[in-house]
Coordinates of C-alpha atoms in Angstrom, one line a residue:
Chain A
D1 CA -8.7 5.1 -10.8
V2 CA -5.9 3.3 -12.9
K3 CA -6.4 -0.4 -12.1
V4 CA -3.6 -2.8 -13.3
T5 CA -4.6 -6.5 -12.8
Q6 CA -2.7 -9.3 -12.7
S7 CA -3.9 -13.2 -13.8
S8 CA -3.0 -14.7 -10.1
R9 CA -2.2 -14.0 -7.0
Y10 CA -0.1 -17.1 -6.0
L11 CA 1.1 -19.8 -8.6
V12 CA 2.8 -22.8 -8.0
K13 CA 4.7 -24.8 -10.7
R14 CA 7.0 -27.4 -11.4
T15 CA 10.7 -27.0 -12.8
G16 CA 10.6 -26.8 -16.6
E17 CA 7.2 -25.9 -17.3
K18 CA 6.6 -22.7 -19.5
V19 CA 4.8 -20.1 -17.0
F20 CA 2.6 -17.2 -18.4
L21 CA 2.2 -14.3 -16.5
E22 CA -0.5 -12.0 -17.7
C23 CA -1.0 -8.0 -17.0
V24 CA -3.7 -6.1 -17.9
Q25 CA -4.5 -2.1 -17.5
D26 CA -7.2 -0.3 -18.5
M27 CA -5.8 3.4 -18.6
D28 CA -4.8 3.2 -22.1
H29 CA -0.9 3.6 -21.1
E30 CA 1.8 3.2 -23.6
N31 CA 4.6 2.1 -21.3
M32 CA 4.3 -1.1 -19.5
F33 CA 7.1 -3.1 -16.9
W34 CA 7.7 -6.4 -15.0
Y35 CA 9.5 -6.2 -12.1
R36 CA 10.6 -8.9 -9.8
Q37 CA 10.9 -8.4 -6.1
D38 CA 12.8 -10.3 -3.9
P39 CA 13.7 -9.5 -0.2
G40 CA 16.9 -7.8 0.3
L41 CA 17.1 -6.9 -3.4
G42 CA 14.3 -4.5 -3.7
L43 CA 12.8 -4.3 -7.4
R44 CA 14.6 -5.7 -10.4
L45 CA 13.4 -4.6 -13.9
I46 CA 13.2 -7.6 -16.1
Y47 CA 11.4 -6.5 -19.3
F48 CA 9.4 -3.1 -20.3
S49 CA 7.3 -2.3 -23.4
Y50 CA 7.0 1.4 -24.6
D51 CA 4.2 0.4 -27.3
V52 CA 2.4 -2.6 -28.7
K53 CA 4.8 -5.4 -30.1
M54 CA 8.0 -3.2 -29.1
K55 CA 10.1 -4.4 -25.9
E56 CA 13.4 -3.4 -24.3
K57 CA 15.3 -5.8 -21.6
G58 CA 15.6 -4.4 -18.3
D59 CA 18.6 -5.4 -15.8
I60 CA 17.7 -9.2 -15.4
P61 CA 16.0 -10.8 -18.8
E62 CA 17.7 -13.8 -18.8
G63 CA 15.2 -16.5 -18.9
Y64 CA 12.4 -14.6 -19.3
S65 CA 10.5 -13.4 -22.6
V66 CA 7.7 -10.9 -23.2
S67 CA 5.1 -10.3 -25.5
R68 CA 2.5 -7.0 -26.0
E69 CA 0.3 -8.2 -28.6
K70 CA -2.6 -5.6 -27.5
K71 CA -1.7 -2.3 -25.8
E72 CA -3.8 -2.9 -22.8
R73 CA -1.9 -6.5 -22.0
F74 CA 1.5 -7.5 -21.3
S75 CA 2.8 -11.0 -20.6
L76 CA 6.0 -12.4 -18.9
I77 CA 6.8 -15.7 -19.9
L78 CA 9.3 -18.4 -18.4
E79 CA 10.1 -20.6 -21.1
S80 CA 11.4 -23.3 -18.5
A81 CA 10.8 -22.4 -14.9
S82 CA 13.5 -22.9 -12.9
T83 CA 13.7 -22.9 -9.1
N84 CA 15.6 -19.7 -9.1
Q85 CA 12.9 -18.0 -10.5
T86 CA 10.8 -18.2 -7.3
S87 CA 9.5 -14.9 -6.6
M88 CA 7.1 -12.1 -6.3
Y89 CA 6.0 -10.8 -9.9
L90 CA 5.1 -7.4 -10.1
C91 CA 3.7 -5.4 -13.3
A92 CA 2.9 -1.9 -13.9
S93 CA 2.1 0.6 -16.4
S94 CA 2.8 4.0 -16.9
F95 CA 1.5 7.5 -18.2
F96 CA 4.7 9.8 -18.2
N97 CA 6.6 9.6 -14.9
E98 CA 4.2 7.8 -12.5
Q99 CA 3.8 4.0 -12.6
F100 CA 1.0 2.0 -11.1
F101 CA 1.2 -1.5 -9.6
G102 CA -0.4 -4.4 -10.1
P103 CA -1.1 -6.8 -6.7
G104 CA 1.5 -8.6 -8.0
T105 CA 1.7 -12.6 -8.7
R106 CA 3.7 -14.8 -6.3
L107 CA 5.3 -17.8 -8.0
T108 CA 7.0 -20.6 -6.7
V109 CA 8.8 -23.2 -8.6
L110 CA 9.3 -26.7 -7.2
Chain B
A1 CA 24.0 3.4 -14.1
Q2 CA 22.1 4.5 -11.4
T3 CA 21.9 3.3 -7.9
V4 CA 19.6 3.9 -5.2
T5 CA 20.6 3.0 -1.6
Q6 CA 18.3 2.6 1.5
S7 CA 20.7 1.5 4.8
Q8 CA 17.8 0.9 7.2
P9 CA 16.5 -2.5 6.2
E10 CA 14.1 -2.2 9.5
M11 CA 12.8 0.6 11.1
S12 CA 10.1 1.2 14.1
V13 CA 7.9 4.2 15.3
Q14 CA 5.3 4.8 18.0
E15 CA 2.1 5.7 17.0
A16 CA 1.8 9.6 16.7
E17 CA 5.7 10.1 16.6
T18 CA 7.6 11.2 13.3
V19 CA 10.3 9.0 11.9
T20 CA 12.5 9.5 8.7
L21 CA 13.7 6.8 6.3
S22 CA 17.2 7.7 4.5
C23 CA 17.6 6.8 0.7
T24 CA 20.8 8.2 -1.0
Y25 CA 21.3 7.6 -5.0
D26 CA 24.5 7.9 -7.5
T27 CA 23.8 9.2 -10.7
S28 CA 25.6 11.6 -13.5
E29 CA 22.3 12.8 -14.6
N30 CA 21.0 16.5 -13.8
N31 CA 17.3 16.1 -14.8
Y32 CA 15.5 13.2 -13.1
Y33 CA 12.7 12.5 -10.8
L34 CA 12.5 10.8 -7.0
F35 CA 9.8 8.7 -5.7
W36 CA 8.9 7.0 -2.4
Y37 CA 6.7 3.8 -2.9
K38 CA 4.8 2.4 -0.1
Q39 CA 3.9 -1.8 0.2
P40 CA 1.8 -2.7 2.8
P41 CA 1.5 -6.4 3.5
S42 CA -0.1 -8.1 1.3
R43 CA -1.1 -5.0 -0.9
Q44 CA -0.6 -2.9 -3.6
M45 CA 2.4 -0.9 -4.1
I46 CA 1.3 2.6 -4.1
L47 CA 3.1 5.9 -4.8
V48 CA 3.6 8.3 -1.8
I49 CA 5.5 11.1 -2.8
R50 CA 7.4 12.5 -5.9
Q51 CA 10.2 15.1 -6.4
E52 CA 11.5 16.8 -9.7
A53 CA 14.9 17.2 -9.4
Y54 CA 14.9 20.9 -10.8
K55 CA 12.7 22.0 -8.0
Q56 CA 14.7 23.3 -5.0
Q57 CA 11.3 23.0 -2.9
N58 CA 10.7 19.7 -0.6
A59 CA 7.8 18.0 -2.1
T60 CA 4.9 17.3 0.7
E61 CA 1.8 15.5 1.0
N62 CA 0.0 15.8 4.1
R63 CA 1.8 13.7 6.7
F64 CA 4.6 13.1 4.4
S65 CA 7.4 15.3 3.3
V66 CA 11.0 14.8 1.6
N67 CA 14.2 16.2 2.1
F68 CA 15.8 16.3 -1.0
Q69 CA 19.8 17.4 -1.1
K70 CA 20.8 17.4 -4.5
A71 CA 24.4 18.0 -4.3
A72 CA 24.6 15.4 -1.6
K73 CA 22.4 12.9 -3.4
S74 CA 20.2 12.4 -0.5
F75 CA 16.4 11.7 -0.4
S76 CA 14.8 11.1 2.8
L77 CA 11.1 10.8 3.6
K78 CA 9.7 12.1 6.9
I79 CA 6.5 10.7 8.3
S80 CA 4.8 12.7 10.7
D81 CA 2.1 11.7 13.5
S82 CA 2.8 7.9 12.5
Q83 CA -0.5 6.0 11.9
L84 CA -0.7 2.0 12.2
G85 CA -2.1 2.1 8.5
D86 CA 1.7 3.3 7.9
T87 CA 3.1 0.2 8.5
A88 CA 4.5 -0.9 5.3
M89 CA 7.7 -1.5 3.2
Y90 CA 8.7 1.5 1.8
F91 CA 11.0 1.9 -1.6
C92 CA 12.7 4.7 -2.9
A93 CA 13.1 4.9 -6.6
F94 CA 14.9 7.0 -9.0
M95 CA 13.9 7.8 -12.8
R96 CA 15.9 9.6 -15.5
D97 CA 14.0 12.7 -17.4
T98 CA 14.2 11.6 -20.6
G99 CA 10.8 13.3 -21.8
T100 CA 9.0 10.5 -22.1
A101 CA 8.1 7.4 -19.7
S102 CA 11.3 5.8 -18.2
K103 CA 12.0 2.6 -16.3
L104 CA 12.4 3.1 -12.1
T105 CA 15.5 1.7 -10.3
F106 CA 14.3 1.0 -6.7
G107 CA 16.1 0.8 -3.3
T108 CA 16.4 -2.2 -1.1
G109 CA 13.5 -1.1 1.1
T110 CA 12.6 -0.1 4.2
R111 CA 10.2 -2.0 6.7
L112 CA 8.6 0.5 8.8
Q113 CA 6.5 -1.0 12.0
V114 CA 4.4 1.4 13.7
T115 CA 3.5 0.3 17.4
L116 CA 1.1 1.3 20.0

């Protein structure tokens, strides 16, 4: 079975802090994605990566950056966390047209 | 740009009954995929069912089936013989068929509660 893991289930940070969310997949998938999930808005794509060191902006990239130095790991970075970035963050990896999701990180920015 | 609309924020169904979740989408693409994902409370999102747009036959997976109406851009999910474990958030999603992996565009979700 494909396994996608995320470094934390719950995270509390203060405004202005630099935040790293880590995602690791064990199926040698080339494509990885970061979404944020908010009530009433569904999931929205922040960034995705189709290869090591490659990245593309999704629908809501502002305030975020990403890093993919190794195929199995895709990091989401909040350079200076703000309260409006309080949300659930979901990572996914994919082979062709099926995406496999991690358990999510619920981030609270105070 | 593609959009996906789920007009039912919440639904409830009794155990063993049948329920249908609605989804409409808007796209100018001819080749694409449609998905229903399930997110149980505090658990991971999992794929329920997938439909290729070029296939006329509706996809089925055990108790889950879809009604895919390409001309109407409609993609509803029917759950038969509902079980308590079906309680979850359900998301409809769209993906362009680019020949390689592509991003998903999600609807806003329908929260389904299965009751005794």
